[in-house]
PDB file of C-alpha atoms and ligand atoms in Angstrom:
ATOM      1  CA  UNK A   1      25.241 -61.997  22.335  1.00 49.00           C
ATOM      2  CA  UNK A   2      22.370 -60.682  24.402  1.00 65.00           C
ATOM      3  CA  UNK A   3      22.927 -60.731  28.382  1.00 88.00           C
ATOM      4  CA  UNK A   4      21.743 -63.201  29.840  1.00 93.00           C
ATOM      5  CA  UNK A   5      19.562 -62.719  33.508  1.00 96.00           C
ATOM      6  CA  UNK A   6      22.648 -63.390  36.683  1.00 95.00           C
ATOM      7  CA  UNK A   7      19.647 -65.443  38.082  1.00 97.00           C
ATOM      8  CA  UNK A   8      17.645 -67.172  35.837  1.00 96.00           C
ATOM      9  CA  UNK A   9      19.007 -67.217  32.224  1.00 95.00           C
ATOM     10  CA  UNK A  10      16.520 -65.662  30.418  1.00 96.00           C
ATOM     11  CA  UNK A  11      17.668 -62.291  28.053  1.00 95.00           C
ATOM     12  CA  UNK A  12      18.424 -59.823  30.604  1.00 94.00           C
ATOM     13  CA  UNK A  13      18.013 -56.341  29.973  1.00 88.00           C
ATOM     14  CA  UNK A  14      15.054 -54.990  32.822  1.00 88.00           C
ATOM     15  CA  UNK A  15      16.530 -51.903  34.525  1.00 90.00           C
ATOM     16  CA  UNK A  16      16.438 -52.760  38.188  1.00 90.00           C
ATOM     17  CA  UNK A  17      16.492 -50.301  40.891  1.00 91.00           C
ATOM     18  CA  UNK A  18      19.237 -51.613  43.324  1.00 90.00           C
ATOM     19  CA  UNK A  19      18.099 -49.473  46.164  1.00 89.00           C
ATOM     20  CA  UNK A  20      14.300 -49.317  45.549  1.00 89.00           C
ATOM     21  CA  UNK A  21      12.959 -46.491  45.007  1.00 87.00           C
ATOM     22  CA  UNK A  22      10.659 -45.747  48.040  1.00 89.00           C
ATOM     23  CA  UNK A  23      13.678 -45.990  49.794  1.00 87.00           C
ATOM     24  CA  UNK A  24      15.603 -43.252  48.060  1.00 82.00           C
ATOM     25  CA  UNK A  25      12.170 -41.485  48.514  1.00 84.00           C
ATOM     26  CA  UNK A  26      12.289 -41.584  52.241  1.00 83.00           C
ATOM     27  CA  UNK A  27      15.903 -40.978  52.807  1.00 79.00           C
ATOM     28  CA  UNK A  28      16.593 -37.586  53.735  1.00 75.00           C
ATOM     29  CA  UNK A  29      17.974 -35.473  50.330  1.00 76.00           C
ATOM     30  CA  UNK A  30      20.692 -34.632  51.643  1.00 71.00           C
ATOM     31  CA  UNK A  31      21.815 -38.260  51.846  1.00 71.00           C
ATOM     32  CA  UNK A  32      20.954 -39.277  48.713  1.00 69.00           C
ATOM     33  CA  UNK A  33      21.635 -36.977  46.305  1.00 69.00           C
ATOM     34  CA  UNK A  34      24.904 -36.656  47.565  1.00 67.00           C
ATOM     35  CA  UNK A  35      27.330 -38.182  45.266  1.00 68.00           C
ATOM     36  CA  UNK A  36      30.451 -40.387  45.878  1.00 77.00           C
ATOM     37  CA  UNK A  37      32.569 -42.729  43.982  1.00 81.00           C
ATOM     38  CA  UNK A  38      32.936 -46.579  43.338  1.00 83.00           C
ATOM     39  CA  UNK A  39      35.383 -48.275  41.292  1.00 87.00           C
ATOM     40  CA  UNK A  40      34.482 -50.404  38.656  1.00 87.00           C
ATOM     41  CA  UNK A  41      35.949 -53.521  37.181  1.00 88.00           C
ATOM     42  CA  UNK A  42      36.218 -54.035  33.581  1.00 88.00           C
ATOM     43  CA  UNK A  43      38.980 -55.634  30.905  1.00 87.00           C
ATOM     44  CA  UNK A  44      41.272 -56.311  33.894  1.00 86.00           C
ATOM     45  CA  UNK A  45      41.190 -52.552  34.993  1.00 90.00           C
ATOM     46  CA  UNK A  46      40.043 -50.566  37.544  1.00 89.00           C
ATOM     47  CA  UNK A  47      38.451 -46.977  36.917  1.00 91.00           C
ATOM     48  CA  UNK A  48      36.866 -44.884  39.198  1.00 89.00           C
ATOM     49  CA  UNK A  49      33.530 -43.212  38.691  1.00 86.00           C
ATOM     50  CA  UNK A  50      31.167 -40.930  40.004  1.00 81.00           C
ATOM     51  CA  UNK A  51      28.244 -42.811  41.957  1.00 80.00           C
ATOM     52  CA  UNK A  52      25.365 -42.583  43.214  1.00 79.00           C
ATOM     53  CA  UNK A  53      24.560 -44.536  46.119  1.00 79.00           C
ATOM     54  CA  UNK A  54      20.731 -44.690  46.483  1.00 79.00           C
ATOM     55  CA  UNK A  55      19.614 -43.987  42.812  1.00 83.00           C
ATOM     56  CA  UNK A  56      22.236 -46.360  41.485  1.00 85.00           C
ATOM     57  CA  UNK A  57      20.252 -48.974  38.644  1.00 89.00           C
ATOM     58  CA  UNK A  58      21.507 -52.118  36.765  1.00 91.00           C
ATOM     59  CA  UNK A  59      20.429 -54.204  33.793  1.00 92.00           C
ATOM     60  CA  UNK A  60      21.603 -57.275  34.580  1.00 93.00           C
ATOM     61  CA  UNK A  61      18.025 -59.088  35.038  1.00 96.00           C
ATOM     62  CA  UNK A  62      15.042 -60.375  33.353  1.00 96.00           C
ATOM     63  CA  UNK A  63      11.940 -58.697  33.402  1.00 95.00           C
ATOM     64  CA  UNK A  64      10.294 -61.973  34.807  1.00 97.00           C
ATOM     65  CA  UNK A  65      12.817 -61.980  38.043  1.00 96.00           C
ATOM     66  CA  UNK A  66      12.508 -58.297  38.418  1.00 95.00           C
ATOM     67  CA  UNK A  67       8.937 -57.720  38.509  1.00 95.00           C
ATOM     68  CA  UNK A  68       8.486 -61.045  40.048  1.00 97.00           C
ATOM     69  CA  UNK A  69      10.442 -62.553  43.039  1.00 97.00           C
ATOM     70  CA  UNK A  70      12.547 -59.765  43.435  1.00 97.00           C
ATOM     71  CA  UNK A  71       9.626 -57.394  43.715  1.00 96.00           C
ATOM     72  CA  UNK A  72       8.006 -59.515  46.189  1.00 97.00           C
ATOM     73  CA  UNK A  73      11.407 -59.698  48.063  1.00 97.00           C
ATOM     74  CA  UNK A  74      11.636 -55.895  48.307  1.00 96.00           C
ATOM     75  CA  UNK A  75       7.741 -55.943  49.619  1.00 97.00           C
ATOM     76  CA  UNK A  76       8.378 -58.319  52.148  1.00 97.00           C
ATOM     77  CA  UNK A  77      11.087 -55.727  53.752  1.00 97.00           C
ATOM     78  CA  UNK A  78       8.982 -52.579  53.123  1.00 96.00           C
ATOM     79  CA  UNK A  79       7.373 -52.589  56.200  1.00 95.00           C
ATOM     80  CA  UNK A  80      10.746 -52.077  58.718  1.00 96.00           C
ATOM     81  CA  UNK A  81      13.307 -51.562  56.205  1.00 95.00           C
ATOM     82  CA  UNK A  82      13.339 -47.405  56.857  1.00 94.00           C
ATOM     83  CA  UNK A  83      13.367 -48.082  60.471  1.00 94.00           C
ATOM     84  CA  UNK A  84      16.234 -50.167  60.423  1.00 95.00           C
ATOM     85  CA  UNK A  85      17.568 -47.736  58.210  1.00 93.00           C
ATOM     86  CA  UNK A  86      17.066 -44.911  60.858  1.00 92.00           C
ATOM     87  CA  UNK A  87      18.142 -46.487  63.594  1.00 93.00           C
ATOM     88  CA  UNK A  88      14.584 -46.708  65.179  1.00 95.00           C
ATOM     89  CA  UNK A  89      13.449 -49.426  67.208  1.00 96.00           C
ATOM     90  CA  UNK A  90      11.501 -52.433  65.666  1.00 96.00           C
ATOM     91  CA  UNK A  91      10.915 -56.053  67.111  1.00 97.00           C
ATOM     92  CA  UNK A  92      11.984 -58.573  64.351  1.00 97.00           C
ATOM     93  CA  UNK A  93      11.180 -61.827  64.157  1.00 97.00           C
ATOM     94  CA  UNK A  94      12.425 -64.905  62.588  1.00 97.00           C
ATOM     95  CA  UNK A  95       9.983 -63.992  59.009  1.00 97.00           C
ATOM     96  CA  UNK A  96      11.694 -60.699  58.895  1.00 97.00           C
ATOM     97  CA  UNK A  97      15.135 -61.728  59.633  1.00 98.00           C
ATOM     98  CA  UNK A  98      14.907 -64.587  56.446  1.00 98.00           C
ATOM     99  CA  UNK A  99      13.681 -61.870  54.118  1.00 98.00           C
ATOM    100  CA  UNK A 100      16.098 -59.266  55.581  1.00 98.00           C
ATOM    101  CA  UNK A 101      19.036 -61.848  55.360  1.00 98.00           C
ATOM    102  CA  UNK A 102      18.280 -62.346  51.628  1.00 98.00           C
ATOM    103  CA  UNK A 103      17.109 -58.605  50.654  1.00 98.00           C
ATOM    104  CA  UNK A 104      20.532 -57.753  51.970  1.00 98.00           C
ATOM    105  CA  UNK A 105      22.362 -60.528  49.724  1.00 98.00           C
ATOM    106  CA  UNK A 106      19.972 -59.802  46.331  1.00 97.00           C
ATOM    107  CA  UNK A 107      21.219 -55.890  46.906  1.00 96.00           C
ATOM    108  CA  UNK A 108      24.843 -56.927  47.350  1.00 95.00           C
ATOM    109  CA  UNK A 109      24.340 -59.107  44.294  1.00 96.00           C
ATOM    110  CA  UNK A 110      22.728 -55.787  42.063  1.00 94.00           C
ATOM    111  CA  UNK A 111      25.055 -53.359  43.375  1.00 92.00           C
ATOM    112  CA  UNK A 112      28.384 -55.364  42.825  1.00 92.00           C
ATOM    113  CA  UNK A 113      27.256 -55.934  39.495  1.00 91.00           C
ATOM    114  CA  UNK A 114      27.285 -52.232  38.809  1.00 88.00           C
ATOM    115  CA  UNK A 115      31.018 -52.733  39.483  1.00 89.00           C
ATOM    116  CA  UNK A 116      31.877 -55.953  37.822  1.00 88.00           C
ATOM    117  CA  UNK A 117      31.485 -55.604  34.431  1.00 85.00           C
ATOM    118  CA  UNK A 118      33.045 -59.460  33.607  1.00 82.00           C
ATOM    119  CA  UNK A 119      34.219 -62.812  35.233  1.00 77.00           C
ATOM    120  CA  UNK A 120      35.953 -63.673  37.481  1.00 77.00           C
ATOM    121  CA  UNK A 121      32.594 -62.090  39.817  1.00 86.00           C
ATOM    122  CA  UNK A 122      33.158 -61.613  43.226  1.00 90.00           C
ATOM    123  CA  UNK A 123      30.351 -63.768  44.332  1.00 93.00           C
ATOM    124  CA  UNK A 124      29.751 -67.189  42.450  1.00 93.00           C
ATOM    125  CA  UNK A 125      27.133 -68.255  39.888  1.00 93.00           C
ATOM    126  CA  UNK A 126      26.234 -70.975  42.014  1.00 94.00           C
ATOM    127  CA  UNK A 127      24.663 -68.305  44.517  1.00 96.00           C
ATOM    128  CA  UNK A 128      22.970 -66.439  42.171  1.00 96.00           C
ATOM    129  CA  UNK A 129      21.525 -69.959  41.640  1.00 96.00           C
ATOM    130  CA  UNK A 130      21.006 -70.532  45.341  1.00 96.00           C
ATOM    131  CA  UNK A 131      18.745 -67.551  45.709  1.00 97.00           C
ATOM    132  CA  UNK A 132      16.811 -67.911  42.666  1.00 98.00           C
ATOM    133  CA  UNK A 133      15.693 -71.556  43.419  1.00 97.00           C
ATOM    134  CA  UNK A 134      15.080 -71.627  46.908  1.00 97.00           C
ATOM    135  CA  UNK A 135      14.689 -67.720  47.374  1.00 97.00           C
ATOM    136  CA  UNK A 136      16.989 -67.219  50.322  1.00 97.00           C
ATOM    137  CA  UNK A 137      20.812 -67.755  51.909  1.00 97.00           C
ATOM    138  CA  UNK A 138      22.053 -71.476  52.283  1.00 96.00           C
ATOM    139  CA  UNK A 139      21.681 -73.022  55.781  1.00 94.00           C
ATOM    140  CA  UNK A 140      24.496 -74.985  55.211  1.00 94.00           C
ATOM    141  CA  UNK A 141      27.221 -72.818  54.046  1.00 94.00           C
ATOM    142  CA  UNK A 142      26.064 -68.596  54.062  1.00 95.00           C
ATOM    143  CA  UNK A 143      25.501 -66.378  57.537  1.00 94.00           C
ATOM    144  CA  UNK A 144      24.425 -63.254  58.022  1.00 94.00           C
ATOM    145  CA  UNK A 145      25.047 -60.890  61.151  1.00 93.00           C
ATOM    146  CA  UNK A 146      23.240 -57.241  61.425  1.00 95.00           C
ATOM    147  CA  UNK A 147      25.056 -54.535  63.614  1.00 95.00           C
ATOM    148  CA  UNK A 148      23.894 -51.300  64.564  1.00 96.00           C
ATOM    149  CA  UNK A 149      26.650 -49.140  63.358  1.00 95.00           C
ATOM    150  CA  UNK A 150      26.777 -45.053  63.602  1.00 92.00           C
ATOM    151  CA  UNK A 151      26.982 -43.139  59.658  1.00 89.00           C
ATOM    152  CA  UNK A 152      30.089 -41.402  59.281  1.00 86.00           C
ATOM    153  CA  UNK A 153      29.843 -37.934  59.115  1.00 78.00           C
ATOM    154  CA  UNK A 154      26.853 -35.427  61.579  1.00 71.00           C
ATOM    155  CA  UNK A 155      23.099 -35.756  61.296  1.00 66.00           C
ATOM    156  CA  UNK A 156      23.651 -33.235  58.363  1.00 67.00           C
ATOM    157  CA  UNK A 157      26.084 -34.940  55.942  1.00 70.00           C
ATOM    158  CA  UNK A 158      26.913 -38.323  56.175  1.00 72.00           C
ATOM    159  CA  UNK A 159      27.337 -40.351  53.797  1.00 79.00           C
ATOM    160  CA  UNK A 160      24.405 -42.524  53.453  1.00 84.00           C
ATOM    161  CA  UNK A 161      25.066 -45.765  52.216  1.00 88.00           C
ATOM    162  CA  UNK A 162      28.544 -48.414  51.292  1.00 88.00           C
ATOM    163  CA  UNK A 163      29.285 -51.795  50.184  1.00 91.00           C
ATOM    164  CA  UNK A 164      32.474 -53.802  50.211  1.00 91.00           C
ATOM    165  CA  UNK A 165      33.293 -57.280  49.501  1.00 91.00           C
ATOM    166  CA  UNK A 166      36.421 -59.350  50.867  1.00 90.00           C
ATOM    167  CA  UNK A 167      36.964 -62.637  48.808  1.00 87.00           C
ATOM    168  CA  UNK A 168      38.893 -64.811  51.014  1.00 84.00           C
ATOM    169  CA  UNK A 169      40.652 -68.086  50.906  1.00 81.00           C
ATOM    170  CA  UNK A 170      41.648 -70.005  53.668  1.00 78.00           C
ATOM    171  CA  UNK A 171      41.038 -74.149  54.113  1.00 82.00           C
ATOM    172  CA  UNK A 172      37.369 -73.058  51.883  1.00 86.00           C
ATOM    173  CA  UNK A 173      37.467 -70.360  49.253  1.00 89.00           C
ATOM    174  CA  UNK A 174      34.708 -67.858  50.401  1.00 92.00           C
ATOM    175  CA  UNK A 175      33.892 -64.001  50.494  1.00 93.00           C
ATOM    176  CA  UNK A 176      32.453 -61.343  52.825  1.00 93.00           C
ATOM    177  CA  UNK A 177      30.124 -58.554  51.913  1.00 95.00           C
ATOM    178  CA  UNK A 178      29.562 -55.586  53.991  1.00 95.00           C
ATOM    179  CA  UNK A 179      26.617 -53.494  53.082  1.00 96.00           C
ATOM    180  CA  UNK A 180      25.708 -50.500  55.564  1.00 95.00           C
ATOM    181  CA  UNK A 181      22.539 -48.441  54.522  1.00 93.00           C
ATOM    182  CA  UNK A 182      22.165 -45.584  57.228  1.00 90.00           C
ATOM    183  CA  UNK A 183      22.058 -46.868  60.778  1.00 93.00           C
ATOM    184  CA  UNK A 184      21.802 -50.883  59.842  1.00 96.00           C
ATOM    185  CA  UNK A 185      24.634 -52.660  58.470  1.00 97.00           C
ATOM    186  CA  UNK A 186      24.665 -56.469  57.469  1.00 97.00           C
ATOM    187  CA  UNK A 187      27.742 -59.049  57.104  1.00 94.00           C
ATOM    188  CA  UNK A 188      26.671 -61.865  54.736  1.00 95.00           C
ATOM    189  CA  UNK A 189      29.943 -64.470  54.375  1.00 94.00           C
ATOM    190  CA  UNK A 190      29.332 -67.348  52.010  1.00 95.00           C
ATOM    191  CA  UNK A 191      31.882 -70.750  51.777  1.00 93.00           C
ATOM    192  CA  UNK A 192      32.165 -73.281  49.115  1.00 92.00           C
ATOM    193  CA  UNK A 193      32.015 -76.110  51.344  1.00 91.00           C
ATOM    194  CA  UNK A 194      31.895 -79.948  50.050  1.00 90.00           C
ATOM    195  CA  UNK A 195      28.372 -81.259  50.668  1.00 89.00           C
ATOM    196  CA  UNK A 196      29.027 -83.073  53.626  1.00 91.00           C
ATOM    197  CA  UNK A 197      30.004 -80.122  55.794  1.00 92.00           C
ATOM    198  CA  UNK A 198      28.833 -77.398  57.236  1.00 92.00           C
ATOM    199  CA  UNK A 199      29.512 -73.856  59.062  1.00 89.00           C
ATOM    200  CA  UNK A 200      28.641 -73.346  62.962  1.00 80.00           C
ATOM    201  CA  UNK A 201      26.251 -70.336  63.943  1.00 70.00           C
ATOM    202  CA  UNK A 202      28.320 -67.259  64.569  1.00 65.00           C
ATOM    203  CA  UNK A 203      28.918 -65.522  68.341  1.00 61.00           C
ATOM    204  CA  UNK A 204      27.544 -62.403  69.193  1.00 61.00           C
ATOM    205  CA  UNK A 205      30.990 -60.903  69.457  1.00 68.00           C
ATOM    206  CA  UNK A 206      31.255 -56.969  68.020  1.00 67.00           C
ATOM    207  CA  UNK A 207      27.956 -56.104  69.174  1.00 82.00           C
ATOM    208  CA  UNK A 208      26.554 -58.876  65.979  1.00 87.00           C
ATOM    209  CA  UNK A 209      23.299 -59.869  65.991  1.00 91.00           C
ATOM    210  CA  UNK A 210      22.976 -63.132  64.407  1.00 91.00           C
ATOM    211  CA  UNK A 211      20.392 -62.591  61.087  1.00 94.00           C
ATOM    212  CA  UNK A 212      20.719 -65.759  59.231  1.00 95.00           C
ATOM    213  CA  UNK A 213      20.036 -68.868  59.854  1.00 94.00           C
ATOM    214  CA  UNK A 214      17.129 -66.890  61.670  1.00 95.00           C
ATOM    215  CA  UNK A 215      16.729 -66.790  65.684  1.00 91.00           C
ATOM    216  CA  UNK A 216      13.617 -69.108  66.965  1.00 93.00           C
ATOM    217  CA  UNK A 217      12.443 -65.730  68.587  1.00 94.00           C
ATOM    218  CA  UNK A 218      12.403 -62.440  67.838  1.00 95.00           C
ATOM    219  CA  UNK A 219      14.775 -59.468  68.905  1.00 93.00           C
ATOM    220  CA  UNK A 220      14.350 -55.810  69.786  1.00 94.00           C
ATOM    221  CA  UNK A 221      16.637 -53.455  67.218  1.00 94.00           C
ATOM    222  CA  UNK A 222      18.687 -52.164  67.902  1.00 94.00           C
ATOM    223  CA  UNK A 223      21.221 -53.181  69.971  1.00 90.00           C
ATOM    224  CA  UNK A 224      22.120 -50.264  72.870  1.00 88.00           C
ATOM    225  CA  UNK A 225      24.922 -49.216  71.523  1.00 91.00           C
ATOM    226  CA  UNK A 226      25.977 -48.373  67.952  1.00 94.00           C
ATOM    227  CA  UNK A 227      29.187 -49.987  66.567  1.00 93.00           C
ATOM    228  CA  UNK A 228      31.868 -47.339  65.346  1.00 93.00           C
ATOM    229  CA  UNK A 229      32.181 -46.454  61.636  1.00 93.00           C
ATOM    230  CA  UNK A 230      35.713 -47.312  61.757  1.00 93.00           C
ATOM    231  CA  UNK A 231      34.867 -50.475  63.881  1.00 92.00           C
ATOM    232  CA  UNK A 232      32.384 -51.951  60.939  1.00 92.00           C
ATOM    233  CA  UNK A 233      35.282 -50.543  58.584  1.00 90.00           C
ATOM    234  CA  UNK A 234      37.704 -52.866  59.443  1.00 89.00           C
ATOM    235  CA  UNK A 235      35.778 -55.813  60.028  1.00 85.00           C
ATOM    236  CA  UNK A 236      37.658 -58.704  58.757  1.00 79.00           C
ATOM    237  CA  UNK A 237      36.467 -61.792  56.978  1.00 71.00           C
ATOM    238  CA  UNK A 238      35.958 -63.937  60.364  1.00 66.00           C
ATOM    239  CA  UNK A 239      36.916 -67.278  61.057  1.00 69.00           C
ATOM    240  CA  UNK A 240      34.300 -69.537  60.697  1.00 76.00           C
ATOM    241  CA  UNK A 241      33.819 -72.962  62.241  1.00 81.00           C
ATOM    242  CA  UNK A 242      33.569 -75.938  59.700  1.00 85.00           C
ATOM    243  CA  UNK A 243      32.495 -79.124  60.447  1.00 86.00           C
ATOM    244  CA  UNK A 244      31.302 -82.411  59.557  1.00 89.00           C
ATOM    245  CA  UNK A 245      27.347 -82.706  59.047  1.00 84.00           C
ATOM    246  CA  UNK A 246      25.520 -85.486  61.588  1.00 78.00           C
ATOM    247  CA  UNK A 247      24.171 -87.909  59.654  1.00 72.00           C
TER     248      UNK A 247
HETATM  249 ZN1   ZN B   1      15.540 -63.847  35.339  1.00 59.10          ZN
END
């Protein structure tokens, strides 16, 4: 059976860049040619392989989604993305938070389906579906924090990019995904929540800047101080506040 596109159905089988490739472009070489290792998930075992961070592709899309939403998604973040990426300073406002919320999440999506060959998926169909028919994060039930947070390693080596994600299941069965590229980092949590509730805005605790929902105004980036490597490390699924939608 052919593969079918994670977001829209249609035969998959359109080699998507999960890093785009201006990006690896612009990344300083030693960064991104420098290899690590991921493991990967298939037939209920765990291997690990050699990886690539910034050159890493999947084929797990339709040519319609790649060259068409999802290109538009990656233009949309073009302009700061490297910046961000650097650590330099950029005003963002609430049009560039909403794309950079959901770039974040469509990367997390790609990348984690380098690793997860089969089902169960870390992250559910239904926000694959989210994405695809509204083309960004829930309101209701997804947030998204960015912190500033300092690449392991010296301005010479360090290793330039990671991703993690941290199923959970408390009262609501939800995950975490941490995905640092350079100097920006981003914590997306999503909760299955029944329809008539919803989760509060997170604090700015751990030097967070909320990302999504998106702030009325814009911000300055980046915060003044970095966040340790080890600090964003071991950054636990948070507790989230869950109530009952007004009516
Ligand atoms: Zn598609």
């Amino acid at each position: 059976m052919a593969k079918q596109c994670v977001f829209c159905g249609e035969k998959a089988g359109s080699r998507e860049h999960v890093l785009p490739a201006w990006m690896a472009r612009a990344a300083p070489k030693a960064f991104t040619e420098s290899s690590g290792e991921r493991n990967l998930y298939t037939g209920g075992q765990m291997k690990v392989i050699p990886h690539k961070f910034a050159t890493m592709t999947v084929k797990c899309v339709c040519g319609t989604c790649n060259n068409g939403w999802m290109s538009r998604l990656e233009a949309s973040v073009k302009p700061f993305l490297m910046q961000l990426t650097r650590g330099e300073q950029i005003a963002l406002g609430p049009a560039e938070q909403t794309a950079l919320a959901t770039w974040s999440m469509k990367t997390a999506m790609m990348m984690l389906r380098a690793s997860y060959l089969d089902d169960p998926h870390p992250i559910p169909k239904s926000d694959y579906k989210h994405l695809y028919e509204y083309g960004k994060l829930s309101m209701r039930r997804m947030r998204a924090n960015a912190f500033y947070v300092e690449p392991p390693g010296d301005d010479e080596h360090h290793i330039w990019g990671d991703l993690r994600v941290l199923p959970f299941s408390t009262r609501y069965r939800g995950y975490q995904v941490k995905l640092r590229v350079g100097w920006f980092a981003v914590q997306l949590l999503s909760v299955a929540l029944p329809p008539a509730y919803e989760i509060g805005q997170l604090g700015r605790t751990l030097r967070a800047q909320p990302l999504w929902p998106a702030q009325a105004d814009q911000f300055t980036w980046p915060p003044l101080k970095p966040l340790p490597y080890e600090t964003w490390l071991a950054m636990e699924p948070r507790q989230l506040a869950v109530m009952k939608r007004p009516v």
